[in-house]
Amino acid sequence: MIMPTPKVSVLLPVRNGEPYFAAALDSILNQEGVDFEAIVVDDGSTDGSGEIISERLSDRRIRLLTLEHRGDRKS
């Protein structure tokens, strides 16, 4: 089944954000009155962030992009 394109896309990057990630993602998912998708970009988390995402992937509004961490950005 092809899902219609949502009106709003929310981008949520995460890298080892376990202490805050569940609250941030739940805050997005609890929004009402707007058609949206939550695009989670996991930048190679090594903490419990992946489990938090996995627990919520049954929600059709969540899209997950998992990346291999490539190092910290240097100025």
JSON list of N, CA and C in Angstrom, two decimals:
[
{"chain": "A", "resi": 1, "resn": "MET", "atom": "N", "xyz": [0.84, -1.18, 0.00]},
{"chain": "A", "resi": 1, "resn": "MET", "atom": "CA", "xyz": [0.00, 0.00, 0.00]},
{"chain": "A", "resi": 1, "resn": "MET", "atom": "C", "xyz": [0.89, 1.24, 0.00]},
{"chain": "A", "resi": 2, "resn": "ILE", "atom": "N", "xyz": [0.65, 2.14, -0.91]},
{"chain": "A", "resi": 2, "resn": "ILE", "atom": "CA", "xyz": [1.41, 3.38, -1.00]},
{"chain": "A", "resi": 2, "resn": "ILE", "atom": "C", "xyz": [0.80, 4.41, -0.06]},
{"chain": "A", "resi": 3, "resn": "MET", "atom": "N", "xyz": [1.65, 4.95, 0.81]},
{"chain": "A", "resi": 3, "resn": "MET", "atom": "CA", "xyz": [1.18, 5.95, 1.77]},
{"chain": "A", "resi": 3, "resn": "MET", "atom": "C", "xyz": [1.21, 7.33, 1.09]},
{"chain": "A", "resi": 4, "resn": "PRO", "atom": "N", "xyz": [0.19, 8.16, 1.32]},
{"chain": "A", "resi": 4, "resn": "PRO", "atom": "CA", "xyz": [0.22, 9.51, 0.76]},
{"chain": "A", "resi": 4, "resn": "PRO", "atom": "C", "xyz": [1.34, 10.33, 1.41]},
{"chain": "A", "resi": 5, "resn": "THR", "atom": "N", "xyz": [1.85, 11.28, 0.67]},
{"chain": "A", "resi": 5, "resn": "THR", "atom": "CA", "xyz": [2.91, 12.14, 1.19]},
{"chain": "A", "resi": 5, "resn": "THR", "atom": "C", "xyz": [2.34, 13.04, 2.28]},
{"chain": "A", "resi": 6, "resn": "PRO", "atom": "N", "xyz": [2.96, 13.02, 3.47]},
{"chain": "A", "resi": 6, "resn": "PRO", "atom": "CA", "xyz": [2.46, 13.88, 4.55]},
{"chain": "A", "resi": 6, "resn": "PRO", "atom": "C", "xyz": [2.74, 15.36, 4.25]},
{"chain": "A", "resi": 7, "resn": "LYS", "atom": "N", "xyz": [2.00, 16.22, 4.92]},
{"chain": "A", "resi": 7, "resn": "LYS", "atom": "CA", "xyz": [2.16, 17.66, 4.71]},
{"chain": "A", "resi": 7, "resn": "LYS", "atom": "C", "xyz": [3.40, 18.21, 5.40]},
{"chain": "A", "resi": 8, "resn": "VAL", "atom": "N", "xyz": [3.84, 17.57, 6.48]},
{"chain": "A", "resi": 8, "resn": "VAL", "atom": "CA", "xyz": [4.98, 18.05, 7.26]},
{"chain": "A", "resi": 8, "resn": "VAL", "atom": "C", "xyz": [5.93, 16.89, 7.51]},
{"chain": "A", "resi": 9, "resn": "SER", "atom": "N", "xyz": [7.23, 17.15, 7.33]},
{"chain": "A", "resi": 9, "resn": "SER", "atom": "CA", "xyz": [8.26, 16.17, 7.67]},
{"chain": "A", "resi": 9, "resn": "SER", "atom": "C", "xyz": [9.11, 16.77, 8.79]},
{"chain": "A", "resi": 10, "resn": "VAL", "atom": "N", "xyz": [9.26, 16.01, 9.87]},
{"chain": "A", "resi": 10, "resn": "VAL", "atom": "CA", "xyz": [10.06, 16.45, 11.01]},
{"chain": "A", "resi": 10, "resn": "VAL", "atom": "C", "xyz": [11.32, 15.60, 11.02]},
{"chain": "A", "resi": 11, "resn": "LEU", "atom": "N", "xyz": [12.47, 16.24, 10.98]},
{"chain": "A", "resi": 11, "resn": "LEU", "atom": "CA", "xyz": [13.75, 15.55, 10.97]},
{"chain": "A", "resi": 11, "resn": "LEU", "atom": "C", "xyz": [14.30, 15.55, 12.39]},
{"chain": "A", "resi": 12, "resn": "LEU", "atom": "N", "xyz": [14.58, 14.35, 12.91]},
{"chain": "A", "resi": 12, "resn": "LEU", "atom": "CA", "xyz": [15.10, 14.20, 14.26]},
{"chain": "A", "resi": 12, "resn": "LEU", "atom": "C", "xyz": [16.41, 13.42, 14.22]},
{"chain": "A", "resi": 13, "resn": "PRO", "atom": "N", "xyz": [17.54, 14.11, 14.22]},
{"chain": "A", "resi": 13, "resn": "PRO", "atom": "CA", "xyz": [18.83, 13.41, 14.26]},
{"chain": "A", "resi": 13, "resn": "PRO", "atom": "C", "xyz": [19.13, 12.95, 15.68]},
{"chain": "A", "resi": 14, "resn": "VAL", "atom": "N", "xyz": [19.81, 11.81, 15.81]},
{"chain": "A", "resi": 14, "resn": "VAL", "atom": "CA", "xyz": [20.19, 11.32, 17.13]},
{"chain": "A", "resi": 14, "resn": "VAL", "atom": "C", "xyz": [21.54, 10.63, 17.04]},
{"chain": "A", "resi": 15, "resn": "ARG", "atom": "N", "xyz": [22.36, 10.88, 18.06]},
{"chain": "A", "resi": 15, "resn": "ARG", "atom": "CA", "xyz": [23.64, 10.18, 18.24]},
{"chain": "A", "resi": 15, "resn": "ARG", "atom": "C", "xyz": [23.82, 10.03, 19.74]},
{"chain": "A", "resi": 16, "resn": "ASN", "atom": "N", "xyz": [23.59, 8.84, 20.24]},
{"chain": "A", "resi": 16, "resn": "ASN", "atom": "CA", "xyz": [23.72, 8.55, 21.67]},
{"chain": "A", "resi": 16, "resn": "ASN", "atom": "C", "xyz": [22.92, 9.53, 22.53]},
{"chain": "A", "resi": 17, "resn": "GLY", "atom": "N", "xyz": [21.67, 9.70, 22.18]},
{"chain": "A", "resi": 17, "resn": "GLY", "atom": "CA", "xyz": [20.81, 10.64, 22.90]},
{"chain": "A", "resi": 17, "resn": "GLY", "atom": "C", "xyz": [19.81, 9.96, 23.81]},
{"chain": "A", "resi": 18, "resn": "GLU", "atom": "N", "xyz": [20.14, 8.77, 24.28]},
{"chain": "A", "resi": 18, "resn": "GLU", "atom": "CA", "xyz": [19.18, 7.98, 25.06]},
{"chain": "A", "resi": 18, "resn": "GLU", "atom": "C", "xyz": [18.48, 8.76, 26.18]},
{"chain": "A", "resi": 19, "resn": "PRO", "atom": "N", "xyz": [19.17, 9.59, 26.96]},
{"chain": "A", "resi": 19, "resn": "PRO", "atom": "CA", "xyz": [18.47, 10.27, 28.06]},
{"chain": "A", "resi": 19, "resn": "PRO", "atom": "C", "xyz": [17.34, 11.20, 27.62]},
{"chain": "A", "resi": 20, "resn": "TYR", "atom": "N", "xyz": [17.40, 11.69, 26.39]},
{"chain": "A", "resi": 20, "resn": "TYR", "atom": "CA", "xyz": [16.44, 12.70, 25.92]},
{"chain": "A", "resi": 20, "resn": "TYR", "atom": "C", "xyz": [15.62, 12.24, 24.72]},
{"chain": "A", "resi": 21, "resn": "PHE", "atom": "N", "xyz": [16.07, 11.21, 24.06]},
{"chain": "A", "resi": 21, "resn": "PHE", "atom": "CA", "xyz": [15.50, 10.84, 22.77]},
{"chain": "A", "resi": 21, "resn": "PHE", "atom": "C", "xyz": [14.05, 10.38, 22.86]},
{"chain": "A", "resi": 22, "resn": "ALA", "atom": "N", "xyz": [13.71, 9.55, 23.83]},
{"chain": "A", "resi": 22, "resn": "ALA", "atom": "CA", "xyz": [12.33, 9.06, 23.94]},
{"chain": "A", "resi": 22, "resn": "ALA", "atom": "C", "xyz": [11.36, 10.21, 24.12]},
{"chain": "A", "resi": 23, "resn": "ALA", "atom": "N", "xyz": [11.70, 11.16, 24.98]},
{"chain": "A", "resi": 23, "resn": "ALA", "atom": "CA", "xyz": [10.81, 12.32, 25.21]},
{"chain": "A", "resi": 23, "resn": "ALA", "atom": "C", "xyz": [10.68, 13.17, 23.95]},
{"chain": "A", "resi": 24, "resn": "ALA", "atom": "N", "xyz": [11.78, 13.35, 23.23]},
{"chain": "A", "resi": 24, "resn": "ALA", "atom": "CA", "xyz": [11.73, 14.16, 22.00]},
{"chain": "A", "resi": 24, "resn": "ALA", "atom": "C", "xyz": [10.86, 13.48, 20.94]},
{"chain": "A", "resi": 25, "resn": "LEU", "atom": "N", "xyz": [11.07, 12.17, 20.75]},
{"chain": "A", "resi": 25, "resn": "LEU", "atom": "CA", "xyz": [10.29, 11.45, 19.75]},
{"chain": "A", "resi": 25, "resn": "LEU", "atom": "C", "xyz": [8.81, 11.38, 20.15]},
{"chain": "A", "resi": 26, "resn": "ASP", "atom": "N", "xyz": [8.53, 11.11, 21.40]},
{"chain": "A", "resi": 26, "resn": "ASP", "atom": "CA", "xyz": [7.14, 11.07, 21.85]},
{"chain": "A", "resi": 26, "resn": "ASP", "atom": "C", "xyz": [6.45, 12.42, 21.72]},
{"chain": "A", "resi": 27, "resn": "SER", "atom": "N", "xyz": [7.19, 13.50, 21.94]},
{"chain": "A", "resi": 27, "resn": "SER", "atom": "CA", "xyz": [6.62, 14.84, 21.78]},
{"chain": "A", "resi": 27, "resn": "SER", "atom": "C", "xyz": [6.17, 15.06, 20.34]},
{"chain": "A", "resi": 28, "resn": "ILE", "atom": "N", "xyz": [6.97, 14.61, 19.41]},
{"chain": "A", "resi": 28, "resn": "ILE", "atom": "CA", "xyz": [6.60, 14.72, 17.99]},
{"chain": "A", "resi": 28, "resn": "ILE", "atom": "C", "xyz": [5.38, 13.86, 17.70]},
{"chain": "A", "resi": 29, "resn": "LEU", "atom": "N", "xyz": [5.41, 12.61, 18.15]},
{"chain": "A", "resi": 29, "resn": "LEU", "atom": "CA", "xyz": [4.33, 11.67, 17.84]},
{"chain": "A", "resi": 29, "resn": "LEU", "atom": "C", "xyz": [3.01, 12.05, 18.50]},
{"chain": "A", "resi": 30, "resn": "ASN", "atom": "N", "xyz": [3.04, 12.81, 19.57]},
{"chain": "A", "resi": 30, "resn": "ASN", "atom": "CA", "xyz": [1.82, 13.21, 20.26]},
{"chain": "A", "resi": 30, "resn": "ASN", "atom": "C", "xyz": [1.14, 14.44, 19.67]},
{"chain": "A", "resi": 31, "resn": "GLN", "atom": "N", "xyz": [1.70, 14.98, 18.61]},
{"chain": "A", "resi": 31, "resn": "GLN", "atom": "CA", "xyz": [1.09, 16.14, 17.96]},
{"chain": "A", "resi": 31, "resn": "GLN", "atom": "C", "xyz": [-0.23, 15.73, 17.31]},
{"chain": "A", "resi": 32, "resn": "GLU", "atom": "N", "xyz": [-1.19, 16.61, 17.36]},
{"chain": "A", "resi": 32, "resn": "GLU", "atom": "CA", "xyz": [-2.50, 16.33, 16.77]},
{"chain": "A", "resi": 32, "resn": "GLU", "atom": "C", "xyz": [-2.85, 17.42, 15.76]},
{"chain": "A", "resi": 33, "resn": "GLY", "atom": "N", "xyz": [-3.69, 17.06, 14.82]},
{"chain": "A", "resi": 33, "resn": "GLY", "atom": "CA", "xyz": [-4.23, 18.04, 13.89]},
{"chain": "A", "resi": 33, "resn": "GLY", "atom": "C", "xyz": [-3.35, 18.35, 12.69]},
{"chain": "A", "resi": 34, "resn": "VAL", "atom": "N", "xyz": [-2.28, 17.57, 12.48]},
{"chain": "A", "resi": 34, "resn": "VAL", "atom": "CA", "xyz": [-1.43, 17.79, 11.32]},
{"chain": "A", "resi": 34, "resn": "VAL", "atom": "C", "xyz": [-0.97, 16.43, 10.79]},
{"chain": "A", "resi": 35, "resn": "ASP", "atom": "N", "xyz": [-0.93, 16.32, 9.47]},
{"chain": "A", "resi": 35, "resn": "ASP", "atom": "CA", "xyz": [-0.47, 15.11, 8.81]},
{"chain": "A", "resi": 35, "resn": "ASP", "atom": "C", "xyz": [1.06, 15.22, 8.70]},
{"chain": "A", "resi": 36, "resn": "PHE", "atom": "N", "xyz": [1.78, 14.36, 9.39]},
{"chain": "A", "resi": 36, "resn": "PHE", "atom": "CA", "xyz": [3.24, 14.48, 9.40]},
{"chain": "A", "resi": 36, "resn": "PHE", "atom": "C", "xyz": [3.91, 13.12, 9.39]},
{"chain": "A", "resi": 37, "resn": "GLU", "atom": "N", "xyz": [5.20, 13.16, 9.09]},
{"chain": "A", "resi": 37, "resn": "GLU", "atom": "CA", "xyz": [6.07, 12.01, 9.26]},
{"chain": "A", "resi": 37, "resn": "GLU", "atom": "C", "xyz": [7.26, 12.46, 10.10]},
{"chain": "A", "resi": 38, "resn": "ALA", "atom": "N", "xyz": [7.80, 11.54, 10.88]},
{"chain": "A", "resi": 38, "resn": "ALA", "atom": "CA", "xyz": [9.00, 11.81, 11.68]},
{"chain": "A", "resi": 38, "resn": "ALA", "atom": "C", "xyz": [10.13, 11.01, 11.06]},
{"chain": "A", "resi": 39, "resn": "ILE", "atom": "N", "xyz": [11.12, 11.71, 10.54]},
{"chain": "A", "resi": 39, "resn": "ILE", "atom": "CA", "xyz": [12.28, 11.05, 9.94]},
{"chain": "A", "resi": 39, "resn": "ILE", "atom": "C", "xyz": [13.39, 11.06, 10.98]},
{"chain": "A", "resi": 40, "resn": "VAL", "atom": "N", "xyz": [13.70, 9.88, 11.50]},
{"chain": "A", "resi": 40, "resn": "VAL", "atom": "CA", "xyz": [14.74, 9.74, 12.51]},
{"chain": "A", "resi": 40, "resn": "VAL", "atom": "C", "xyz": [16.03, 9.33, 11.80]},
{"chain": "A", "resi": 41, "resn": "VAL", "atom": "N", "xyz": [17.09, 10.11, 12.02]},
{"chain": "A", "resi": 41, "resn": "VAL", "atom": "CA", "xyz": [18.40, 9.80, 11.45]},
{"chain": "A", "resi": 41, "resn": "VAL", "atom": "C", "xyz": [19.31, 9.40, 12.60]},
{"chain": "A", "resi": 42, "resn": "ASP", "atom": "N", "xyz": [19.61, 8.11, 12.68]},
{"chain": "A", "resi": 42, "resn": "ASP", "atom": "CA", "xyz": [20.48, 7.60, 13.74]},
{"chain": "A", "resi": 42, "resn": "ASP", "atom": "C", "xyz": [21.91, 7.58, 13.21]},
{"chain": "A", "resi": 43, "resn": "ASP", "atom": "N", "xyz": [22.75, 8.42, 13.79]},
{"chain": "A", "resi": 43, "resn": "ASP", "atom": "CA", "xyz": [24.14, 8.56, 13.36]},
{"chain": "A", "resi": 43, "resn": "ASP", "atom": "C", "xyz": [25.04, 7.59, 14.14]},
{"chain": "A", "resi": 44, "resn": "GLY", "atom": "N", "xyz": [24.74, 6.30, 14.02]},
{"chain": "A", "resi": 44, "resn": "GLY", "atom": "CA", "xyz": [25.59, 5.29, 14.62]},
{"chain": "A", "resi": 44, "resn": "GLY", "atom": "C", "xyz": [25.57, 5.26, 16.13]},
{"chain": "A", "resi": 45, "resn": "SER", "atom": "N", "xyz": [24.41, 5.43, 16.73]},
{"chain": "A", "resi": 45, "resn": "SER", "atom": "CA", "xyz": [24.30, 5.41, 18.19]},
{"chain": "A", "resi": 45, "resn": "SER", "atom": "C", "xyz": [24.80, 4.08, 18.75]},
{"chain": "A", "resi": 46, "resn": "THR", "atom": "N", "xyz": [25.45, 4.16, 19.90]},
{"chain": "A", "resi": 46, "resn": "THR", "atom": "CA", "xyz": [25.94, 2.97, 20.58]},
{"chain": "A", "resi": 46, "resn": "THR", "atom": "C", "xyz": [25.28, 2.80, 21.95]},
{"chain": "A", "resi": 47, "resn": "ASP", "atom": "N", "xyz": [24.34, 3.66, 22.28]},
{"chain": "A", "resi": 47, "resn": "ASP", "atom": "CA", "xyz": [23.61, 3.56, 23.54]},
{"chain": "A", "resi": 47, "resn": "ASP", "atom": "C", "xyz": [22.25, 2.93, 23.28]},
{"chain": "A", "resi": 48, "resn": "GLY", "atom": "N", "xyz": [21.26, 3.21, 24.06]},
{"chain": "A", "resi": 48, "resn": "GLY", "atom": "CA", "xyz": [19.93, 2.62, 23.90]},
{"chain": "A", "resi": 48, "resn": "GLY", "atom": "C", "xyz": [19.03, 3.33, 22.92]},
{"chain": "A", "resi": 49, "resn": "SER", "atom": "N", "xyz": [19.54, 4.29, 22.17]},
{"chain": "A", "resi": 49, "resn": "SER", "atom": "CA", "xyz": [18.70, 5.03, 21.21]},
{"chain": "A", "resi": 49, "resn": "SER", "atom": "C", "xyz": [18.06, 4.11, 20.18]},
{"chain": "A", "resi": 50, "resn": "GLY", "atom": "N", "xyz": [18.80, 3.12, 19.72]},
{"chain": "A", "resi": 50, "resn": "GLY", "atom": "CA", "xyz": [18.26, 2.18, 18.73]},
{"chain": "A", "resi": 50, "resn": "GLY", "atom": "C", "xyz": [17.07, 1.40, 19.24]},
{"chain": "A", "resi": 51, "resn": "GLU", "atom": "N", "xyz": [17.12, 1.01, 20.50]},
{"chain": "A", "resi": 51, "resn": "GLU", "atom": "CA", "xyz": [16.00, 0.29, 21.10]},
{"chain": "A", "resi": 51, "resn": "GLU", "atom": "C", "xyz": [14.76, 1.18, 21.22]},
{"chain": "A", "resi": 52, "resn": "ILE", "atom": "N", "xyz": [14.98, 2.44, 21.54]},
{"chain": "A", "resi": 52, "resn": "ILE", "atom": "CA", "xyz": [13.88, 3.39, 21.65]},
{"chain": "A", "resi": 52, "resn": "ILE", "atom": "C", "xyz": [13.18, 3.52, 20.30]},
{"chain": "A", "resi": 53, "resn": "ILE", "atom": "N", "xyz": [13.97, 3.61, 19.24]},
{"chain": "A", "resi": 53, "resn": "ILE", "atom": "CA", "xyz": [13.40, 3.71, 17.89]},
{"chain": "A", "resi": 53, "resn": "ILE", "atom": "C", "xyz": [12.64, 2.43, 17.56]},
{"chain": "A", "resi": 54, "resn": "SER", "atom": "N", "xyz": [13.27, 1.29, 17.81]},
{"chain": "A", "resi": 54, "resn": "SER", "atom": "CA", "xyz": [12.66, -0.01, 17.47]},
{"chain": "A", "resi": 54, "resn": "SER", "atom": "C", "xyz": [11.31, -0.19, 18.13]},
{"chain": "A", "resi": 55, "resn": "GLU", "atom": "N", "xyz": [11.16, 0.27, 19.36]},
{"chain": "A", "resi": 55, "resn": "GLU", "atom": "CA", "xyz": [9.90, 0.14, 20.08]},
{"chain": "A", "resi": 55, "resn": "GLU", "atom": "C", "xyz": [8.78, 0.94, 19.44]},
{"chain": "A", "resi": 56, "resn": "ARG", "atom": "N", "xyz": [9.11, 1.92, 18.63]},
{"chain": "A", "resi": 56, "resn": "ARG", "atom": "CA", "xyz": [8.10, 2.81, 18.07]},
{"chain": "A", "resi": 56, "resn": "ARG", "atom": "C", "xyz": [7.93, 2.66, 16.55]},
{"chain": "A", "resi": 57, "resn": "LEU", "atom": "N", "xyz": [8.69, 1.76, 15.93]},
{"chain": "A", "resi": 57, "resn": "LEU", "atom": "CA", "xyz": [8.65, 1.64, 14.47]},
{"chain": "A", "resi": 57, "resn": "LEU", "atom": "C", "xyz": [7.32, 1.13, 13.93]},
{"chain": "A", "resi": 58, "resn": "SER", "atom": "N", "xyz": [6.47, 0.59, 14.77]},
{"chain": "A", "resi": 58, "resn": "SER", "atom": "CA", "xyz": [5.16, 0.16, 14.30]},
{"chain": "A", "resi": 58, "resn": "SER", "atom": "C", "xyz": [4.28, 1.36, 13.94]},
{"chain": "A", "resi": 59, "resn": "ASP", "atom": "N", "xyz": [4.67, 2.55, 14.40]},
{"chain": "A", "resi": 59, "resn": "ASP", "atom": "CA", "xyz": [3.94, 3.77, 14.07]},
{"chain": "A", "resi": 59, "resn": "ASP", "atom": "C", "xyz": [4.26, 4.13, 12.62]},
{"chain": "A", "resi": 60, "resn": "ARG", "atom": "N", "xyz": [3.26, 4.15, 11.77]},
{"chain": "A", "resi": 60, "resn": "ARG", "atom": "CA", "xyz": [3.46, 4.38, 10.33]},
{"chain": "A", "resi": 60, "resn": "ARG", "atom": "C", "xyz": [4.06, 5.75, 10.01]},
{"chain": "A", "resi": 61, "resn": "ARG", "atom": "N", "xyz": [4.03, 6.67, 10.97]},
{"chain": "A", "resi": 61, "resn": "ARG", "atom": "CA", "xyz": [4.56, 8.01, 10.73]},
{"chain": "A", "resi": 61, "resn": "ARG", "atom": "C", "xyz": [6.07, 8.09, 10.88]},
{"chain": "A", "resi": 62, "resn": "ILE", "atom": "N", "xyz": [6.70, 7.04, 11.38]},
{"chain": "A", "resi": 62, "resn": "ILE", "atom": "CA", "xyz": [8.15, 7.07, 11.62]},
{"chain": "A", "resi": 62, "resn": "ILE", "atom": "C", "xyz": [8.89, 6.44, 10.44]},
{"chain": "A", "resi": 63, "resn": "ARG", "atom": "N", "xyz": [9.88, 7.15, 9.98]},
{"chain": "A", "resi": 63, "resn": "ARG", "atom": "CA", "xyz": [10.82, 6.64, 8.97]},
{"chain": "A", "resi": 63, "resn": "ARG", "atom": "C", "xyz": [12.19, 6.64, 9.64]},
{"chain": "A", "resi": 64, "resn": "LEU", "atom": "N", "xyz": [12.98, 5.61, 9.41]},
{"chain": "A", "resi": 64, "resn": "LEU", "atom": "CA", "xyz": [14.29, 5.50, 10.05]},
{"chain": "A", "resi": 64, "resn": "LEU", "atom": "C", "xyz": [15.38, 5.40, 9.01]},
{"chain": "A", "resi": 65, "resn": "LEU", "atom": "N", "xyz": [16.40, 6.21, 9.20]},
{"chain": "A", "resi": 65, "resn": "LEU", "atom": "CA", "xyz": [17.61, 6.16, 8.40]},
{"chain": "A", "resi": 65, "resn": "LEU", "atom": "C", "xyz": [18.76, 5.92, 9.37]},
{"chain": "A", "resi": 66, "resn": "THR", "atom": "N", "xyz": [19.42, 4.79, 9.23]},
{"chain": "A", "resi": 66, "resn": "THR", "atom": "CA", "xyz": [20.53, 4.45, 10.11]},
{"chain": "A", "resi": 66, "resn": "THR", "atom": "C", "xyz": [21.84, 4.63, 9.35]},
{"chain": "A", "resi": 67, "resn": "LEU", "atom": "N", "xyz": [22.73, 5.41, 9.95]},
{"chain": "A", "resi": 67, "resn": "LEU", "atom": "CA", "xyz": [24.03, 5.68, 9.33]},
{"chain": "A", "resi": 67, "resn": "LEU", "atom": "C", "xyz": [25.15, 5.12, 10.19]},
{"chain": "A", "resi": 68, "resn": "GLU", "atom": "N", "xyz": [26.26, 4.84, 9.56]},
{"chain": "A", "resi": 68, "resn": "GLU", "atom": "CA", "xyz": [27.47, 4.51, 10.29]},
{"chain": "A", "resi": 68, "resn": "GLU", "atom": "C", "xyz": [28.11, 5.83, 10.71]},
{"chain": "A", "resi": 69, "resn": "HIS", "atom": "N", "xyz": [28.44, 5.94, 11.99]},
{"chain": "A", "resi": 69, "resn": "HIS", "atom": "CA", "xyz": [29.04, 7.18, 12.47]},
{"chain": "A", "resi": 69, "resn": "HIS", "atom": "C", "xyz": [30.39, 7.39, 11.80]},
{"chain": "A", "resi": 70, "resn": "ARG", "atom": "N", "xyz": [30.60, 8.58, 11.29]},
{"chain": "A", "resi": 70, "resn": "ARG", "atom": "CA", "xyz": [31.83, 8.88, 10.54]},
{"chain": "A", "resi": 70, "resn": "ARG", "atom": "C", "xyz": [32.75, 9.83, 11.26]},
{"chain": "A", "resi": 71, "resn": "GLY", "atom": "N", "xyz": [32.56, 10.03, 12.54]},
{"chain": "A", "resi": 71, "resn": "GLY", "atom": "CA", "xyz": [33.43, 10.93, 13.29]},
{"chain": "A", "resi": 71, "resn": "GLY", "atom": "C", "xyz": [32.75, 12.26, 13.54]},
{"chain": "A", "resi": 72, "resn": "ASP", "atom": "N", "xyz": [33.31, 12.96, 14.50]},
{"chain": "A", "resi": 72, "resn": "ASP", "atom": "CA", "xyz": [32.77, 14.26, 14.87]},
{"chain": "A", "resi": 72, "resn": "ASP", "atom": "C", "xyz": [33.23, 15.32, 13.88]},
{"chain": "A", "resi": 73, "resn": "ARG", "atom": "N", "xyz": [32.36, 16.28, 13.67]},
{"chain": "A", "resi": 73, "resn": "ARG", "atom": "CA", "xyz": [32.66, 17.38, 12.75]},
{"chain": "A", "resi": 73, "resn": "ARG", "atom": "C", "xyz": [33.68, 18.31, 13.38]},
{"chain": "A", "resi": 74, "resn": "LYS", "atom": "N", "xyz": [34.70, 18.64, 12.63]},
{"chain": "A", "resi": 74, "resn": "LYS", "atom": "CA", "xyz": [35.75, 19.56, 13.09]},
{"chain": "A", "resi": 74, "resn": "LYS", "atom": "C", "xyz": [35.63, 20.87, 12.32]},
{"chain": "A", "resi": 75, "resn": "SER", "atom": "N", "xyz": [35.88, 21.96, 13.01]},
{"chain": "A", "resi": 75, "resn": "SER", "atom": "CA", "xyz": [35.81, 23.28, 12.35]},
{"chain": "A", "resi": 75, "resn": "SER", "atom": "C", "xyz": [37.06, 23.53, 11.54]}
]
